[in-house]
GROMACS .gro file of N, CA and C in nm:
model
  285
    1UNK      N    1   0.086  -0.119   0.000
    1UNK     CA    2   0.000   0.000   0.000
    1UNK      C    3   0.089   0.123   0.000
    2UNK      N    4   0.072   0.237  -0.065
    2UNK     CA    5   0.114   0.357  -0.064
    2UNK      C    6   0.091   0.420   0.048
    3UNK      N    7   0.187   0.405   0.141
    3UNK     CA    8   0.185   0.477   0.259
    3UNK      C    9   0.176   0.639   0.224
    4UNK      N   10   0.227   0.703   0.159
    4UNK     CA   11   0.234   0.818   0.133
    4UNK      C   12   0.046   0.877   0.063
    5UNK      N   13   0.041   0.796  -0.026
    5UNK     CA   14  -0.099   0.838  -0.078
    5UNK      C   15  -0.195   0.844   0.076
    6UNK      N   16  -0.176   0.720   0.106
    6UNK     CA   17  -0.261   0.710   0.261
    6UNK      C   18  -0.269   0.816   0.318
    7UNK      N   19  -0.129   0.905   0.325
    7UNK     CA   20  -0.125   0.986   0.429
    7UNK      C   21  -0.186   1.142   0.391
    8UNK      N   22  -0.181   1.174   0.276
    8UNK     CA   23  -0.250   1.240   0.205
    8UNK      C   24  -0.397   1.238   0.190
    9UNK      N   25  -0.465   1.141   0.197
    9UNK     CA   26  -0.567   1.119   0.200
    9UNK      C   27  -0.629   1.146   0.335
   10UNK      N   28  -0.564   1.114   0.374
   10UNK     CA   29  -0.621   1.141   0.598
   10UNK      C   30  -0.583   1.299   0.600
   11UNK      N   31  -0.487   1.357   0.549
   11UNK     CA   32  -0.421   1.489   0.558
   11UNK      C   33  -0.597   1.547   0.499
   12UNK      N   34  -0.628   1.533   0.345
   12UNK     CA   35  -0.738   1.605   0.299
   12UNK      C   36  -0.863   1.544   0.353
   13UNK      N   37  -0.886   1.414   0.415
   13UNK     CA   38  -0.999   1.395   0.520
   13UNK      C   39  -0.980   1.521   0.653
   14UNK      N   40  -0.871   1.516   0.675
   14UNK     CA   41  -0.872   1.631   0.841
   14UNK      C   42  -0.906   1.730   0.804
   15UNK      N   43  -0.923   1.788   0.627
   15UNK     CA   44  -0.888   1.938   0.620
   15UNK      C   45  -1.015   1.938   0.591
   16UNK      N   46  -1.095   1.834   0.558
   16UNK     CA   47  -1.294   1.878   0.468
   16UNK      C   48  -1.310   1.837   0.643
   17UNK      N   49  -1.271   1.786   0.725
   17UNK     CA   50  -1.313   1.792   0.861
   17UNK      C   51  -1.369   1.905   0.977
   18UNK      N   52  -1.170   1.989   0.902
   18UNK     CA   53  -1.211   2.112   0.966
   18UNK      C   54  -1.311   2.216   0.916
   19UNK      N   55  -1.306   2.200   0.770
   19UNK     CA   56  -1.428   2.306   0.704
   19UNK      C   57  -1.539   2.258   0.751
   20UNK      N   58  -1.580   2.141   0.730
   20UNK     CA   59  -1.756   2.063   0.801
   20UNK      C   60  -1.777   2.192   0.967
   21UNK      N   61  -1.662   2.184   1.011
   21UNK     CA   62  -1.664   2.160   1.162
   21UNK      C   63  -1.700   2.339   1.148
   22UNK      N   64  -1.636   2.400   1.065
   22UNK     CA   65  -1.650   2.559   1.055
   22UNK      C   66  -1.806   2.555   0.981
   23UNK      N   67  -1.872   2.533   0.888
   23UNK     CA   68  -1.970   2.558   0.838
   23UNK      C   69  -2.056   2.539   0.921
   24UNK      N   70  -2.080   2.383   0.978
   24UNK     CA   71  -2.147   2.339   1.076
   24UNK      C   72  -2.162   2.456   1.169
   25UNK      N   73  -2.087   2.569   1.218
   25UNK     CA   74  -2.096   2.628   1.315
   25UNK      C   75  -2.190   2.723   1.276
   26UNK      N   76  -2.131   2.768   1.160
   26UNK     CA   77  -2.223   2.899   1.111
   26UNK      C   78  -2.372   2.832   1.044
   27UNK      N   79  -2.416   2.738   1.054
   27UNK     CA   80  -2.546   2.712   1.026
   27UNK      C   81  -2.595   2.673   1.130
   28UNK      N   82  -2.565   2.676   1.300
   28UNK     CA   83  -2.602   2.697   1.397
   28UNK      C   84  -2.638   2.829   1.405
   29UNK      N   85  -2.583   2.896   1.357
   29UNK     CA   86  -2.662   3.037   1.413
   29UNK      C   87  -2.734   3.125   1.317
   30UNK      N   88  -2.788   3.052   1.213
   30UNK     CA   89  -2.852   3.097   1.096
   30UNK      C   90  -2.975   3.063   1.163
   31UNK      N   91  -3.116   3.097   1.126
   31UNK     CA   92  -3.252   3.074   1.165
   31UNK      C   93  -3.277   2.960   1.096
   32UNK      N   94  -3.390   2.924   1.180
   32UNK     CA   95  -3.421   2.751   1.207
   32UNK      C   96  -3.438   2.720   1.042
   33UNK      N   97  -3.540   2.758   0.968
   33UNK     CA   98  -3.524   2.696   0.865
   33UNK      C   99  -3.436   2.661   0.768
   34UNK      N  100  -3.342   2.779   0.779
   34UNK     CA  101  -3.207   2.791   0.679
   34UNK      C  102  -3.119   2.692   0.780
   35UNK      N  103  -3.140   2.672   0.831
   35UNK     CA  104  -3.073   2.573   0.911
   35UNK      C  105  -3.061   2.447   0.927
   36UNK      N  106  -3.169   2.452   0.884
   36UNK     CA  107  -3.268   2.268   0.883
   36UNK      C  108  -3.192   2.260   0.767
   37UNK      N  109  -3.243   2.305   0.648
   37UNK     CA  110  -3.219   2.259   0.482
   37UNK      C  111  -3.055   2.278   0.458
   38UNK      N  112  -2.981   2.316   0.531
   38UNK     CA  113  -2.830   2.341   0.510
   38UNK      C  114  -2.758   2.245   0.600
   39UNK      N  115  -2.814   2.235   0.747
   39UNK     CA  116  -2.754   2.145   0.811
   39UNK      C  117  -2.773   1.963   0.787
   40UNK      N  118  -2.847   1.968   0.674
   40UNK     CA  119  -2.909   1.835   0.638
   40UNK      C  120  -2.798   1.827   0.553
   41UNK      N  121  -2.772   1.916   0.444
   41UNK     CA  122  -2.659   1.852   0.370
   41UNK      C  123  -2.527   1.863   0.404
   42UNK      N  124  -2.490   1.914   0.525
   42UNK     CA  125  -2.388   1.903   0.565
   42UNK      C  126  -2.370   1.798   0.678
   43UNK      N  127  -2.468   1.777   0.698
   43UNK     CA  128  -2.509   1.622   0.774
   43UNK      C  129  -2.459   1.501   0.688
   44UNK      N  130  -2.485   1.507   0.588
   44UNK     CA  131  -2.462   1.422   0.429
   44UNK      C  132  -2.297   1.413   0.426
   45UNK      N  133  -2.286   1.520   0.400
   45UNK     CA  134  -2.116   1.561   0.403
   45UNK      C  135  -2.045   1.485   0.515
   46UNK      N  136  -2.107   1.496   0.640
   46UNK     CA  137  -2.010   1.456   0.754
   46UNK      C  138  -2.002   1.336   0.736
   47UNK      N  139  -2.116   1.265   0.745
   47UNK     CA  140  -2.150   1.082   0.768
   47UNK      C  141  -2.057   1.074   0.620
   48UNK      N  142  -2.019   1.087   0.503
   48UNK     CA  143  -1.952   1.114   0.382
   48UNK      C  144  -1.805   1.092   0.450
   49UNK      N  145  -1.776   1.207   0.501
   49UNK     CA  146  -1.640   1.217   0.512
   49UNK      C  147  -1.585   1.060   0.599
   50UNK      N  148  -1.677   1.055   0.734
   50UNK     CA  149  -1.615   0.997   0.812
   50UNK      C  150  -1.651   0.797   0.785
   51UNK      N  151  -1.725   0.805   0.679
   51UNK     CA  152  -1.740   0.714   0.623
   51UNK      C  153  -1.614   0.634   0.509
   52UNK      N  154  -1.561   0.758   0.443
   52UNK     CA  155  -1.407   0.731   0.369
   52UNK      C  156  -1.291   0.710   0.472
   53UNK      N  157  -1.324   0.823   0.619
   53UNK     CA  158  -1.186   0.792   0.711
   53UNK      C  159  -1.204   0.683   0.720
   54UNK      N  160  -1.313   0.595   0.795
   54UNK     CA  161  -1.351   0.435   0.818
   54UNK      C  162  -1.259   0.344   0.699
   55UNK      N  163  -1.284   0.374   0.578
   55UNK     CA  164  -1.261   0.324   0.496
   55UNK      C  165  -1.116   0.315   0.485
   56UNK      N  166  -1.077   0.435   0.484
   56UNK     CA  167  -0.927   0.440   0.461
   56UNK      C  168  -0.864   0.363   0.586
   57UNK      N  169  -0.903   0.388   0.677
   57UNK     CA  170  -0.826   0.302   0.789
   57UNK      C  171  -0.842   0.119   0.801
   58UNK      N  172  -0.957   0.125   0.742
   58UNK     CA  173  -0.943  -0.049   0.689
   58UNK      C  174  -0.871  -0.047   0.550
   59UNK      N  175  -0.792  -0.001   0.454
   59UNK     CA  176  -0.724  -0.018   0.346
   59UNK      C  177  -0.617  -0.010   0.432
   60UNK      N  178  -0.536   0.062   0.548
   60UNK     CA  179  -0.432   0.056   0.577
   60UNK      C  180  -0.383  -0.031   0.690
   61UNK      N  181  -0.497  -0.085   0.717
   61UNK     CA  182  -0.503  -0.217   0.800
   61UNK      C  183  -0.509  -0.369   0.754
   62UNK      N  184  -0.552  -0.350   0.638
   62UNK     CA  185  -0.554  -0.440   0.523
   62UNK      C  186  -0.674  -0.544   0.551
   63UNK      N  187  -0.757  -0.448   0.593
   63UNK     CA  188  -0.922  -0.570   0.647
   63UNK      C  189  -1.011  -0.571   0.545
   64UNK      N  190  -0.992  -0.484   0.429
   64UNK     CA  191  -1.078  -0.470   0.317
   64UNK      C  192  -0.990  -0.497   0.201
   65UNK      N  193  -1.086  -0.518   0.090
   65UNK     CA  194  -1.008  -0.484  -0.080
   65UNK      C  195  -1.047  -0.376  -0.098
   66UNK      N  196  -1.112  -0.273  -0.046
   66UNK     CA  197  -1.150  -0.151  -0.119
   66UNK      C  198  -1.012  -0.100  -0.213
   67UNK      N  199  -1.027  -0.076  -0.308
   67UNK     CA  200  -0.927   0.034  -0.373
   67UNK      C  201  -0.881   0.136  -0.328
   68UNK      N  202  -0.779   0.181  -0.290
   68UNK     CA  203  -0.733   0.329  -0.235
   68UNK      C  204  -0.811   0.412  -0.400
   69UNK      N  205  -0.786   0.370  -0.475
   69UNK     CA  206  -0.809   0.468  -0.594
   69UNK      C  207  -1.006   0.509  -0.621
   70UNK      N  208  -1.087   0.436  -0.524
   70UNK     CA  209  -1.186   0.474  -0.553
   70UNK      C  210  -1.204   0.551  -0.374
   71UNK      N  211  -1.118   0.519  -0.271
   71UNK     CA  212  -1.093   0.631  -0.162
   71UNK      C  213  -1.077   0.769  -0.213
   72UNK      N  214  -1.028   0.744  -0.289
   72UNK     CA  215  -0.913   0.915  -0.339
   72UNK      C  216  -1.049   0.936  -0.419
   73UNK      N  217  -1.109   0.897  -0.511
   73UNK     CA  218  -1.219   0.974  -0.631
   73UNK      C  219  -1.330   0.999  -0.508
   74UNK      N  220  -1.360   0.953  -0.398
   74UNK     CA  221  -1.494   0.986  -0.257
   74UNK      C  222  -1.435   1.132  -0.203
   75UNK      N  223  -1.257   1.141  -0.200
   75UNK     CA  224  -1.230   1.235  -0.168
   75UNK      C  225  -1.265   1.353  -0.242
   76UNK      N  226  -1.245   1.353  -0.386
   76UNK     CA  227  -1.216   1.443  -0.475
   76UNK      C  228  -1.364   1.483  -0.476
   77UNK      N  229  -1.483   1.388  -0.455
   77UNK     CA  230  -1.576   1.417  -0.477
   77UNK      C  231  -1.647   1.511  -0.385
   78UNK      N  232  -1.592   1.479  -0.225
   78UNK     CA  233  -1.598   1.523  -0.090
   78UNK      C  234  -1.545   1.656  -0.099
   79UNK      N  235  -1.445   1.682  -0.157
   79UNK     CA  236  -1.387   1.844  -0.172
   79UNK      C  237  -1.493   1.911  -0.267
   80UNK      N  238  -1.521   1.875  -0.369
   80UNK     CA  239  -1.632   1.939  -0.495
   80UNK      C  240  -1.772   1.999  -0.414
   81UNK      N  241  -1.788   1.891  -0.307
   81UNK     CA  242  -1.935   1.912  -0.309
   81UNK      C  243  -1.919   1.988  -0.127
   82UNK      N  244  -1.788   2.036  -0.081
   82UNK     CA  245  -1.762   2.095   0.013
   82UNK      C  246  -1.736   2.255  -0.033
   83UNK      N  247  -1.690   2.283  -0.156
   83UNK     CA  248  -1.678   2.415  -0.212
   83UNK      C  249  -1.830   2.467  -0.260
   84UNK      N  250  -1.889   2.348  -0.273
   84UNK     CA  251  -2.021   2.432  -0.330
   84UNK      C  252  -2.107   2.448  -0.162
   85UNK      N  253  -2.068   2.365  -0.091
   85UNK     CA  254  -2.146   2.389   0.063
   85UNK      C  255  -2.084   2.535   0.160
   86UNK      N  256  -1.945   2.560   0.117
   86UNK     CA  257  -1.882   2.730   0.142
   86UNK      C  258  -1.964   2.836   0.070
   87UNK      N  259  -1.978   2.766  -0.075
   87UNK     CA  260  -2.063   2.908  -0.155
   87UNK      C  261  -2.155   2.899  -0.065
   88UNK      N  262  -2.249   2.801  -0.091
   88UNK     CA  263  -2.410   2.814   0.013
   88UNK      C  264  -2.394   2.893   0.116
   89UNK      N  265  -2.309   2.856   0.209
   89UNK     CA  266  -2.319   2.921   0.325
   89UNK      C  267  -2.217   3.049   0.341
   90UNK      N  268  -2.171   3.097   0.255
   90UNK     CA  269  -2.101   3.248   0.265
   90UNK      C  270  -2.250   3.318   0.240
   91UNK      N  271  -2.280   3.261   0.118
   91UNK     CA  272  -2.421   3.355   0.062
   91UNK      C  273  -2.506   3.332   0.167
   92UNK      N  274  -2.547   3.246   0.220
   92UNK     CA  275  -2.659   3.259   0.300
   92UNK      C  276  -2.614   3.295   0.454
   93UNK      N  277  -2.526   3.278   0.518
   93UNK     CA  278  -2.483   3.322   0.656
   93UNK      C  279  -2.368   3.397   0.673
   94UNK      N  280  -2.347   3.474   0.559
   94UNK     CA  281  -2.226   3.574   0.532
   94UNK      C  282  -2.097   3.555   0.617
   95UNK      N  283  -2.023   3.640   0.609
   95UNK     CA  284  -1.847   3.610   0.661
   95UNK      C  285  -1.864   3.619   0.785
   0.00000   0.00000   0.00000
């Protein structure tokens, strides 16, 4: 296994971690409804993210066949749909 890819991969899992963990905040203090419909898909996002860490840590434990290479495309996909969850929430709960 590519220890190095691995580590990269946990590196950009910690970093859509910390953004979840920042957005998440600011759609706490947005009003209830904008809140509901934003914190649902960032609900999506989280169980997402920490669903690939799971993953990745059984590829580096060697308890699965998952592919690291379809880890890395959950990631790439996890960053895409984390830049469009920043737009949402700059526009809707400003800086």
């Amino acid at each position: 296994m590519d220890n190095l890819k691995l580590e990269d991969l946990r590196s950009d899992l910690d970093a859509i971690r910390e953004d979840l963990d920042r957005l998440l905040a600011m759609a706490k203090t947005a009003g209830v409804g904008r809140r509901r419909r934003f914190g649902q898909y960032l609900e999506i996002l989280d169980r997402k993210q920490a669903d690939m860490h799971v993953a990745l840590d059984q590829v580096d434990d060697g308890e699965t066949d998952i592919d690291i290479d379809d880890i890395e495309a959950g990631v790439r996909d996890a960053w895409a749909r984390l830049a469009i969850a920043k737009r949402a929430a700059e526009a809707r709960f400003g800086p």
